[in-house]
Amino acid sequence: MPMDPSFAGREYPLGEAYLVGVEKVREFAAAIGDDNPLFHDRAVARAAGYPDLLAPPTFAFAVINGAQEAVLFDPALGLDFSRVVHGDQRFVYSRPIVAGDELSCTIVIDSIKNMAGNDMITLRSEIVDATGAHVVTGYGMLVSRAAG
Amino acid sequence: MTADLTSVAVGDELPPLTVHLDRGRLVRYAGASGDFNPIHWNPRVAADVGLPDVIAHGMLTMAVAGRIVTDWLGDPGPLAEYGVRFTRPVVVADPDGAEVGITAKIGAIDEQARTARIDITATFAGKTVLGKSRAVIRLP
């Protein structure tokens, strides 16, 4: 079933702020095999002028991933999740995510296109901190491959 | 290691990186990122959707490729932008896993904006797996 193109422009705010935890940041950094001390050692991060541990740049996706589910699993959108692959992803940063951040994420459907039976949905995820200041914007394109 | 951002020039190469991905790493990444799509850990499901075997999360490949930049920077603070296209899957066989080779060089410098573009190449089994893989950093 093709996706409903009238969903372009729709906004999905994340219900509750995402609280960035110290252990989650360490777990994520370890999972990607990154031993940069700024991602593991709070004293090193503070000595470098940050309030707490830095998260690796693509940690932004862990924040977006949870928020995205509201979009991707919206039955009215008609996305067949079992056929979804990630087409591209880009992040634009104002600053690194830091442990202790309370992040709000709003996902906007920028576009929905159908090409050769494949549905392509582009999502923009705006992430701001507790003061409302911009932290990072994610731009991601997902492809739902044609069945068969 | 910390890069000297006062003297970057177009063509400068960043220290290359080789990353080994195995099934254990995919499971760890699934838990850490919250992406539990079974094509990243269940060979039966991967085969059902026509894949040769379990594949790495695109975002894991993006994360490890990005390390070439943050390893070089030391502090990722100057990172302004990082984007990739996922052009080929990284197939992670058991028990051998997959070897991803990462290289990067300075592709352009914008003197007006005081930024540098870093072009990143990630290869697996002799073929590139990311397209338009670029980071932009702020220069002092």
PDB file of C-alpha atoms in Angstrom:
ATOM      1  CA  MET A   1       0.000   0.000   0.000  1.00  0.00           C
ATOM      2  CA  PRO A   2       1.487   3.383  -0.937  1.00  0.00           C
ATOM      3  CA  MET A   3       1.945   6.017   1.739  1.00  0.00           C
ATOM      4  CA  ASP A   4      -0.547   8.848   1.948  1.00  0.00           C
ATOM      5  CA  PRO A   5       1.219  11.890   0.389  1.00  0.00           C
ATOM      6  CA  SER A   6      -1.106  14.299   2.192  1.00  0.00           C
ATOM      7  CA  PHE A   7       0.946  13.562   5.352  1.00  0.00           C
ATOM      8  CA  ALA A   8       3.767  15.823   4.064  1.00  0.00           C
ATOM      9  CA  GLY A   9       4.122  18.820   6.376  1.00  0.00           C
ATOM     10  CA  ARG A  10       2.662  17.022   9.365  1.00  0.00           C
ATOM     11  CA  GLU A  11       4.425  17.541  12.717  1.00  0.00           C
ATOM     12  CA  TYR A  12       4.878  15.002  15.503  1.00  0.00           C
ATOM     13  CA  PRO A  13       6.194  16.476  18.767  1.00  0.00           C
ATOM     14  CA  LEU A  14       7.812  13.977  21.165  1.00  0.00           C
ATOM     15  CA  GLY A  15       5.520  13.709  24.170  1.00  0.00           C
ATOM     16  CA  GLU A  16       8.109  13.969  26.902  1.00  0.00           C
ATOM     17  CA  ALA A  17      11.633  15.385  26.938  1.00  0.00           C
ATOM     18  CA  TYR A  18      14.476  12.895  26.385  1.00  0.00           C
ATOM     19  CA  LEU A  19      16.804  13.000  29.391  1.00  0.00           C
ATOM     20  CA  VAL A  20      20.357  12.182  28.283  1.00  0.00           C
ATOM     21  CA  GLY A  21      21.838   9.786  30.851  1.00  0.00           C
ATOM     22  CA  VAL A  22      25.526   9.367  31.683  1.00  0.00           C
ATOM     23  CA  GLU A  23      25.380   5.583  31.465  1.00  0.00           C
ATOM     24  CA  LYS A  24      23.403   5.702  28.198  1.00  0.00           C
ATOM     25  CA  VAL A  25      26.091   7.897  26.659  1.00  0.00           C
ATOM     26  CA  ARG A  26      28.821   5.494  27.853  1.00  0.00           C
ATOM     27  CA  GLU A  27      26.825   2.505  26.577  1.00  0.00           C
ATOM     28  CA  PHE A  28      26.375   4.137  23.171  1.00  0.00           C
ATOM     29  CA  ALA A  29      30.042   5.125  22.880  1.00  0.00           C
ATOM     30  CA  ALA A  30      31.111   1.584  23.847  1.00  0.00           C
ATOM     31  CA  ALA A  31      28.660   0.087  21.327  1.00  0.00           C
ATOM     32  CA  ILE A  32      30.280   2.009  18.470  1.00  0.00           C
ATOM     33  CA  GLY A  33      33.732   1.098  19.826  1.00  0.00           C
ATOM     34  CA  ASP A  34      34.653   4.702  20.562  1.00  0.00           C
ATOM     35  CA  ASP A  35      36.970   5.164  23.533  1.00  0.00           C
ATOM     36  CA  ASN A  36      37.277   8.976  23.258  1.00  0.00           C
ATOM     37  CA  PRO A  37      37.570  10.024  26.950  1.00  0.00           C
ATOM     38  CA  LEU A  38      35.110  12.896  26.417  1.00  0.00           C
ATOM     39  CA  PHE A  39      32.426  10.208  25.945  1.00  0.00           C
ATOM     40  CA  HIS A  40      33.410   8.174  29.036  1.00  0.00           C
ATOM     41  CA  ASP A  41      35.193  10.253  31.678  1.00  0.00           C
ATOM     42  CA  ARG A  42      33.132  13.013  33.307  1.00  0.00           C
ATOM     43  CA  ALA A  43      36.212  14.715  34.755  1.00  0.00           C
ATOM     44  CA  VAL A  44      37.848  14.912  31.312  1.00  0.00           C
ATOM     45  CA  ALA A  45      34.641  16.352  29.789  1.00  0.00           C
ATOM     46  CA  ARG A  46      34.371  18.970  32.543  1.00  0.00           C
ATOM     47  CA  ALA A  47      38.043  19.870  32.200  1.00  0.00           C
ATOM     48  CA  ALA A  48      37.366  20.470  28.491  1.00  0.00           C
ATOM     49  CA  GLY A  49      34.701  23.028  29.439  1.00  0.00           C
ATOM     50  CA  TYR A  50      31.548  20.919  29.087  1.00  0.00           C
ATOM     51  CA  PRO A  51      28.941  20.509  31.870  1.00  0.00           C
ATOM     52  CA  ASP A  52      29.149  16.692  31.662  1.00  0.00           C
ATOM     53  CA  LEU A  53      29.987  13.786  29.306  1.00  0.00           C
ATOM     54  CA  LEU A  54      29.671  14.494  25.587  1.00  0.00           C
ATOM     55  CA  ALA A  55      27.615  12.124  23.483  1.00  0.00           C
ATOM     56  CA  PRO A  56      29.098  10.903  20.171  1.00  0.00           C
ATOM     57  CA  PRO A  57      27.670  12.846  17.189  1.00  0.00           C
ATOM     58  CA  THR A  58      25.335  10.098  15.972  1.00  0.00           C
ATOM     59  CA  PHE A  59      23.846   9.681  19.468  1.00  0.00           C
ATOM     60  CA  ALA A  60      21.316  12.204  18.129  1.00  0.00           C
ATOM     61  CA  PHE A  61      19.784   9.283  16.288  1.00  0.00           C
ATOM     62  CA  ALA A  62      19.037   7.438  19.546  1.00  0.00           C
ATOM     63  CA  VAL A  63      16.934  10.467  20.518  1.00  0.00           C
ATOM     64  CA  ILE A  64      15.282  10.647  17.108  1.00  0.00           C
ATOM     65  CA  ASN A  65      14.692   6.887  16.878  1.00  0.00           C
ATOM     66  CA  GLY A  66      12.222   6.874  19.754  1.00  0.00           C
ATOM     67  CA  ALA A  67      10.413   9.960  18.495  1.00  0.00           C
ATOM     68  CA  GLN A  68      10.291   8.569  14.957  1.00  0.00           C
ATOM     69  CA  GLU A  69       8.313   5.547  16.027  1.00  0.00           C
ATOM     70  CA  ALA A  70       5.228   7.737  16.503  1.00  0.00           C
ATOM     71  CA  VAL A  71       5.489   8.646  12.831  1.00  0.00           C
ATOM     72  CA  LEU A  72       6.530   5.322  11.368  1.00  0.00           C
ATOM     73  CA  PHE A  73       3.942   3.334  13.292  1.00  0.00           C
ATOM     74  CA  ASP A  74       1.087   5.788  12.614  1.00  0.00           C
ATOM     75  CA  PRO A  75      -1.290   3.324  10.885  1.00  0.00           C
ATOM     76  CA  ALA A  76      -2.955   6.139   8.913  1.00  0.00           C
ATOM     77  CA  LEU A  77       0.381   6.889   7.159  1.00  0.00           C
ATOM     78  CA  GLY A  78       0.421   3.405   5.616  1.00  0.00           C
ATOM     79  CA  LEU A  79       4.169   2.717   5.864  1.00  0.00           C
ATOM     80  CA  ASP A  80       5.102  -0.963   5.575  1.00  0.00           C
ATOM     81  CA  PHE A  81       7.843  -1.018   8.204  1.00  0.00           C
ATOM     82  CA  SER A  82       9.073  -4.525   7.322  1.00  0.00           C
ATOM     83  CA  ARG A  83      10.251  -3.186   3.943  1.00  0.00           C
ATOM     84  CA  VAL A  84      11.926  -0.018   5.234  1.00  0.00           C
ATOM     85  CA  VAL A  85      15.598   0.734   4.635  1.00  0.00           C
ATOM     86  CA  HIS A  86      17.503   3.856   5.626  1.00  0.00           C
ATOM     87  CA  GLY A  87      18.370   5.880   2.505  1.00  0.00           C
ATOM     88  CA  ASP A  88      20.356   8.753   3.949  1.00  0.00           C
ATOM     89  CA  GLN A  89      20.939  10.649   7.163  1.00  0.00           C
ATOM     90  CA  ARG A  90      22.437  14.035   7.953  1.00  0.00           C
ATOM     91  CA  PHE A  91      22.866  16.026  11.150  1.00  0.00           C
ATOM     92  CA  VAL A  92      23.384  19.775  11.527  1.00  0.00           C
ATOM     93  CA  TYR A  93      24.785  20.666  14.951  1.00  0.00           C
ATOM     94  CA  SER A  94      24.746  23.826  17.013  1.00  0.00           C
ATOM     95  CA  ARG A  95      26.577  22.019  19.803  1.00  0.00           C
ATOM     96  CA  PRO A  96      27.295  18.457  20.979  1.00  0.00           C
ATOM     97  CA  ILE A  97      24.643  16.647  23.041  1.00  0.00           C
ATOM     98  CA  VAL A  98      25.769  16.503  26.694  1.00  0.00           C
ATOM     99  CA  ALA A  99      24.686  14.155  29.508  1.00  0.00           C
ATOM    100  CA  GLY A 100      22.014  15.904  31.564  1.00  0.00           C
ATOM    101  CA  ASP A 101      20.440  17.544  28.516  1.00  0.00           C
ATOM    102  CA  GLU A 102      16.650  17.474  28.480  1.00  0.00           C
ATOM    103  CA  LEU A 103      15.941  17.343  24.787  1.00  0.00           C
ATOM    104  CA  SER A 104      12.676  18.011  23.019  1.00  0.00           C
ATOM    105  CA  CYS A 105      12.295  16.550  19.565  1.00  0.00           C
ATOM    106  CA  THR A 106       9.750  17.502  16.931  1.00  0.00           C
ATOM    107  CA  ILE A 107       9.572  15.401  13.795  1.00  0.00           C
ATOM    108  CA  VAL A 108       8.251  16.954  10.609  1.00  0.00           C
ATOM    109  CA  ILE A 109       7.452  14.979   7.472  1.00  0.00           C
ATOM    110  CA  ASP A 110       9.267  17.085   4.861  1.00  0.00           C
ATOM    111  CA  SER A 111       8.190  15.057   1.852  1.00  0.00           C
ATOM    112  CA  ILE A 112       6.631  11.821   0.653  1.00  0.00           C
ATOM    113  CA  LYS A 113       7.442  10.620  -2.848  1.00  0.00           C
ATOM    114  CA  ASN A 114       6.808   7.478  -4.816  1.00  0.00           C
ATOM    115  CA  MET A 115       9.418   6.422  -7.371  1.00  0.00           C
ATOM    116  CA  ALA A 116       9.259   3.129  -9.272  1.00  0.00           C
ATOM    117  CA  GLY A 117       6.993   1.630  -6.640  1.00  0.00           C
ATOM    118  CA  ASN A 118       9.292   2.644  -3.786  1.00  0.00           C
ATOM    119  CA  ASP A 119       7.898   5.035  -1.190  1.00  0.00           C
ATOM    120  CA  MET A 120      10.409   7.629   0.023  1.00  0.00           C
ATOM    121  CA  ILE A 121       9.704   9.614   3.164  1.00  0.00           C
ATOM    122  CA  THR A 122      11.958  12.445   4.354  1.00  0.00           C
ATOM    123  CA  LEU A 123      11.817  13.309   8.042  1.00  0.00           C
ATOM    124  CA  ARG A 124      13.278  16.398   9.707  1.00  0.00           C
ATOM    125  CA  SER A 125      13.890  16.112  13.444  1.00  0.00           C
ATOM    126  CA  GLU A 126      14.416  19.357  15.345  1.00  0.00           C
ATOM    127  CA  ILE A 127      16.096  18.832  18.711  1.00  0.00           C
ATOM    128  CA  VAL A 128      16.206  21.670  21.254  1.00  0.00           C
ATOM    129  CA  ASP A 129      17.334  21.774  24.895  1.00  0.00           C
ATOM    130  CA  ALA A 130      15.389  22.730  28.021  1.00  0.00           C
ATOM    131  CA  THR A 131      15.926  26.444  27.297  1.00  0.00           C
ATOM    132  CA  GLY A 132      14.559  26.001  23.767  1.00  0.00           C
ATOM    133  CA  ALA A 133      17.999  26.511  22.199  1.00  0.00           C
ATOM    134  CA  HIS A 134      18.772  24.492  19.091  1.00  0.00           C
ATOM    135  CA  VAL A 135      21.102  21.511  19.599  1.00  0.00           C
ATOM    136  CA  VAL A 136      20.886  19.445  16.409  1.00  0.00           C
ATOM    137  CA  THR A 137      18.601  18.856  13.445  1.00  0.00           C
ATOM    138  CA  GLY A 138      18.443  15.440  11.816  1.00  0.00           C
ATOM    139  CA  TYR A 139      17.419  14.931   8.199  1.00  0.00           C
ATOM    140  CA  GLY A 140      16.674  11.345   7.263  1.00  0.00           C
ATOM    141  CA  MET A 141      15.236   9.617   4.230  1.00  0.00           C
ATOM    142  CA  LEU A 142      13.600   6.229   4.594  1.00  0.00           C
ATOM    143  CA  VAL A 143      12.715   4.014   1.662  1.00  0.00           C
ATOM    144  CA  SER A 144       9.911   1.492   1.765  1.00  0.00           C
ATOM    145  CA  ARG A 145      10.863  -0.881  -1.019  1.00  0.00           C
ATOM    146  CA  ALA A 146       8.214  -2.112  -3.412  1.00  0.00           C
ATOM    147  CA  ALA A 147       6.948  -5.579  -2.512  1.00  0.00           C
ATOM    148  CA  GLY A 148       8.059  -8.473  -4.686  1.00  0.00           C
TER     149      GLY A 148
ATOM    150  CA  MET B   1      45.390  13.030  19.091  1.00  0.00           C
ATOM    151  CA  THR B   2      44.153  16.545  18.507  1.00  0.00           C
ATOM    152  CA  ALA B   3      44.039  18.204  15.117  1.00  0.00           C
ATOM    153  CA  ASP B   4      45.618  21.603  14.517  1.00  0.00           C
ATOM    154  CA  LEU B   5      42.680  23.404  12.928  1.00  0.00           C
ATOM    155  CA  THR B   6      44.683  26.556  12.257  1.00  0.00           C
ATOM    156  CA  SER B   7      46.581  24.895   9.414  1.00  0.00           C
ATOM    157  CA  VAL B   8      44.195  22.567   7.551  1.00  0.00           C
ATOM    158  CA  ALA B   9      44.549  22.524   3.766  1.00  0.00           C
ATOM    159  CA  VAL B  10      42.554  20.962   0.948  1.00  0.00           C
ATOM    160  CA  GLY B  11      43.884  17.474   0.279  1.00  0.00           C
ATOM    161  CA  ASP B  12      45.114  16.869   3.838  1.00  0.00           C
ATOM    162  CA  GLU B  13      44.421  13.262   4.806  1.00  0.00           C
ATOM    163  CA  LEU B  14      43.102  12.235   8.193  1.00  0.00           C
ATOM    164  CA  PRO B  15      44.655   9.187   9.889  1.00  0.00           C
ATOM    165  CA  PRO B  16      42.856   6.141   8.408  1.00  0.00           C
ATOM    166  CA  LEU B  17      40.817   3.758  10.507  1.00  0.00           C
ATOM    167  CA  THR B  18      39.797   0.103  10.238  1.00  0.00           C
ATOM    168  CA  VAL B  19      36.822  -1.091  12.248  1.00  0.00           C
ATOM    169  CA  HIS B  20      35.807  -4.698  12.780  1.00  0.00           C
ATOM    170  CA  LEU B  21      32.070  -5.332  13.141  1.00  0.00           C
ATOM    171  CA  ASP B  22      30.803  -8.656  14.430  1.00  0.00           C
ATOM    172  CA  ARG B  23      27.417  -9.949  15.556  1.00  0.00           C
ATOM    173  CA  GLY B  24      28.104  -9.013  19.165  1.00  0.00           C
ATOM    174  CA  ARG B  25      28.680  -5.417  18.138  1.00  0.00           C
ATOM    175  CA  LEU B  26      25.391  -5.319  16.221  1.00  0.00           C
ATOM    176  CA  VAL B  27      23.519  -6.574  19.290  1.00  0.00           C
ATOM    177  CA  ARG B  28      25.242  -3.988  21.481  1.00  0.00           C
ATOM    178  CA  TYR B  29      24.382  -1.252  18.999  1.00  0.00           C
ATOM    179  CA  ALA B  30      20.750  -2.386  18.818  1.00  0.00           C
ATOM    180  CA  GLY B  31      20.477  -2.030  22.596  1.00  0.00           C
ATOM    181  CA  ALA B  32      22.359   1.248  22.792  1.00  0.00           C
ATOM    182  CA  SER B  33      20.465   2.908  19.925  1.00  0.00           C
ATOM    183  CA  GLY B  34      17.041   1.356  20.421  1.00  0.00           C
ATOM    184  CA  ASP B  35      16.961   0.062  16.825  1.00  0.00           C
ATOM    185  CA  PHE B  36      15.886  -3.572  17.238  1.00  0.00           C
ATOM    186  CA  ASN B  37      15.037  -4.273  13.588  1.00  0.00           C
ATOM    187  CA  PRO B  38      15.678  -8.065  13.373  1.00  0.00           C
ATOM    188  CA  ILE B  39      17.512  -7.805  10.018  1.00  0.00           C
ATOM    189  CA  HIS B  40      20.445  -6.663  12.160  1.00  0.00           C
ATOM    190  CA  TRP B  41      20.589  -9.766  14.361  1.00  0.00           C
ATOM    191  CA  ASN B  42      18.355 -12.546  13.017  1.00  0.00           C
ATOM    192  CA  PRO B  43      19.660 -14.389   9.897  1.00  0.00           C
ATOM    193  CA  ARG B  44      16.253 -15.954   9.230  1.00  0.00           C
ATOM    194  CA  VAL B  45      14.530 -12.571   9.027  1.00  0.00           C
ATOM    195  CA  ALA B  46      17.376 -11.166   6.910  1.00  0.00           C
ATOM    196  CA  ALA B  47      16.972 -14.058   4.449  1.00  0.00           C
ATOM    197  CA  ASP B  48      13.190 -13.582   4.395  1.00  0.00           C
ATOM    198  CA  VAL B  49      13.597 -10.028   3.086  1.00  0.00           C
ATOM    199  CA  GLY B  50      16.162 -11.089   0.482  1.00  0.00           C
ATOM    200  CA  LEU B  51      19.416 -10.142   2.225  1.00  0.00           C
ATOM    201  CA  PRO B  52      22.477 -12.423   1.960  1.00  0.00           C
ATOM    202  CA  ASP B  53      22.870 -12.423   5.764  1.00  0.00           C
ATOM    203  CA  VAL B  54      22.468 -10.134   8.770  1.00  0.00           C
ATOM    204  CA  ILE B  55      23.528  -6.566   7.895  1.00  0.00           C
ATOM    205  CA  ALA B  56      24.920  -3.791  10.084  1.00  0.00           C
ATOM    206  CA  HIS B  57      22.653  -0.900  11.030  1.00  0.00           C
ATOM    207  CA  GLY B  58      23.284   1.949   8.597  1.00  0.00           C
ATOM    208  CA  MET B  59      23.548   4.216  11.616  1.00  0.00           C
ATOM    209  CA  LEU B  60      26.281   1.983  13.095  1.00  0.00           C
ATOM    210  CA  THR B  61      28.277   2.265   9.868  1.00  0.00           C
ATOM    211  CA  MET B  62      27.702   6.037   9.971  1.00  0.00           C
ATOM    212  CA  ALA B  63      28.823   6.139  13.610  1.00  0.00           C
ATOM    213  CA  VAL B  64      32.072   4.226  13.044  1.00  0.00           C
ATOM    214  CA  ALA B  65      32.855   6.186   9.851  1.00  0.00           C
ATOM    215  CA  GLY B  66      32.362   9.418  11.783  1.00  0.00           C
ATOM    216  CA  ARG B  67      35.013   8.345  14.251  1.00  0.00           C
ATOM    217  CA  ILE B  68      37.676   9.221  11.687  1.00  0.00           C
ATOM    218  CA  VAL B  69      36.656  12.853  12.199  1.00  0.00           C
ATOM    219  CA  THR B  70      36.148  12.859  15.966  1.00  0.00           C
ATOM    220  CA  ASP B  71      39.331  10.805  16.564  1.00  0.00           C
ATOM    221  CA  TRP B  72      41.203  13.470  14.616  1.00  0.00           C
ATOM    222  CA  LEU B  73      39.446  16.404  16.285  1.00  0.00           C
ATOM    223  CA  GLY B  74      39.754  14.961  19.779  1.00  0.00           C
ATOM    224  CA  ASP B  75      36.915  17.238  20.880  1.00  0.00           C
ATOM    225  CA  PRO B  76      33.885  16.956  18.544  1.00  0.00           C
ATOM    226  CA  GLY B  77      32.766  20.501  19.463  1.00  0.00           C
ATOM    227  CA  PRO B  78      33.732  22.017  16.049  1.00  0.00           C
ATOM    228  CA  LEU B  79      31.557  19.500  14.167  1.00  0.00           C
ATOM    229  CA  ALA B  80      28.850  21.494  12.363  1.00  0.00           C
ATOM    230  CA  GLU B  81      27.430  18.868  10.051  1.00  0.00           C
ATOM    231  CA  TYR B  82      27.725  15.165   9.255  1.00  0.00           C
ATOM    232  CA  GLY B  83      25.770  13.333   6.579  1.00  0.00           C
ATOM    233  CA  VAL B  84      25.889  10.095   4.575  1.00  0.00           C
ATOM    234  CA  ARG B  85      23.955   8.114   2.011  1.00  0.00           C
ATOM    235  CA  PHE B  86      23.605   4.405   2.607  1.00  0.00           C
ATOM    236  CA  THR B  87      24.544   2.906  -0.762  1.00  0.00           C
ATOM    237  CA  ARG B  88      25.439  -0.724   0.047  1.00  0.00           C
ATOM    238  CA  PRO B  89      24.778  -2.901   3.075  1.00  0.00           C
ATOM    239  CA  VAL B  90      27.626  -4.124   5.288  1.00  0.00           C
ATOM    240  CA  VAL B  91      26.997  -7.862   5.541  1.00  0.00           C
ATOM    241  CA  VAL B  92      28.099  -9.232   8.900  1.00  0.00           C
ATOM    242  CA  ALA B  93      28.730 -12.988   8.645  1.00  0.00           C
ATOM    243  CA  ASP B  94      29.157 -15.141  11.729  1.00  0.00           C
ATOM    244  CA  PRO B  95      31.787 -15.699  13.047  1.00  0.00           C
ATOM    245  CA  ASP B  96      34.023 -13.733  10.679  1.00  0.00           C
ATOM    246  CA  GLY B  97      32.287 -10.369  10.885  1.00  0.00           C
ATOM    247  CA  ALA B  98      33.069  -7.479   8.575  1.00  0.00           C
ATOM    248  CA  GLU B  99      36.066  -5.223   8.165  1.00  0.00           C
ATOM    249  CA  VAL B 100      35.169  -1.592   7.334  1.00  0.00           C
ATOM    250  CA  GLY B 101      37.997   0.616   6.090  1.00  0.00           C
ATOM    251  CA  ILE B 102      37.642   4.366   6.542  1.00  0.00           C
ATOM    252  CA  THR B 103      39.673   7.150   4.949  1.00  0.00           C
ATOM    253  CA  ALA B 104      39.034  10.879   4.822  1.00  0.00           C
ATOM    254  CA  LYS B 105      40.545  14.058   3.467  1.00  0.00           C
ATOM    255  CA  ILE B 106      39.840  17.754   3.475  1.00  0.00           C
ATOM    256  CA  GLY B 107      37.676  18.313   0.399  1.00  0.00           C
ATOM    257  CA  ALA B 108      37.086  22.059   0.556  1.00  0.00           C
ATOM    258  CA  ILE B 109      37.648  25.076   2.757  1.00  0.00           C
ATOM    259  CA  ASP B 110      35.180  27.956   2.926  1.00  0.00           C
ATOM    260  CA  GLU B 111      37.239  30.963   4.021  1.00  0.00           C
ATOM    261  CA  GLN B 112      34.148  33.166   4.305  1.00  0.00           C
ATOM    262  CA  ALA B 113      32.246  30.821   6.606  1.00  0.00           C
ATOM    263  CA  ARG B 114      35.474  29.557   8.283  1.00  0.00           C
ATOM    264  CA  THR B 115      34.501  25.936   7.725  1.00  0.00           C
ATOM    265  CA  ALA B 116      36.189  22.907   6.204  1.00  0.00           C
ATOM    266  CA  ARG B 117      34.464  20.022   4.451  1.00  0.00           C
ATOM    267  CA  ILE B 118      35.832  16.549   5.123  1.00  0.00           C
ATOM    268  CA  ASP B 119      35.085  13.860   2.532  1.00  0.00           C
ATOM    269  CA  ILE B 120      34.883  10.391   4.054  1.00  0.00           C
ATOM    270  CA  THR B 121      35.164   7.057   2.247  1.00  0.00           C
ATOM    271  CA  ALA B 122      34.011   3.817   3.888  1.00  0.00           C
ATOM    272  CA  THR B 123      34.654   0.494   2.162  1.00  0.00           C
ATOM    273  CA  PHE B 124      33.638  -3.081   2.862  1.00  0.00           C
ATOM    274  CA  ALA B 125      34.745  -6.065   0.733  1.00  0.00           C
ATOM    275  CA  GLY B 126      36.396  -3.714  -1.749  1.00  0.00           C
ATOM    276  CA  LYS B 127      33.341  -1.532  -2.377  1.00  0.00           C
ATOM    277  CA  THR B 128      32.193   1.758  -0.922  1.00  0.00           C
ATOM    278  CA  VAL B 129      29.216   1.471   1.426  1.00  0.00           C
ATOM    279  CA  LEU B 130      28.512   5.169   1.982  1.00  0.00           C
ATOM    280  CA  GLY B 131      27.936   7.887  -0.598  1.00  0.00           C
ATOM    281  CA  LYS B 132      28.238  11.653  -0.188  1.00  0.00           C
ATOM    282  CA  SER B 133      29.734  11.014   3.221  1.00  0.00           C
ATOM    283  CA  ARG B 134      30.770  14.431   4.432  1.00  0.00           C
ATOM    284  CA  ALA B 135      31.451  16.274   7.635  1.00  0.00           C
ATOM    285  CA  VAL B 136      31.718  20.037   7.998  1.00  0.00           C
ATOM    286  CA  ILE B 137      33.791  21.486  10.827  1.00  0.00           C
ATOM    287  CA  ARG B 138      34.073  25.045  12.091  1.00  0.00           C
ATOM    288  CA  LEU B 139      37.569  26.463  11.871  1.00  0.00           C
ATOM    289  CA  PRO B 140      38.976  28.847  14.500  1.00  0.00           C
TER     290      PRO B 140
END
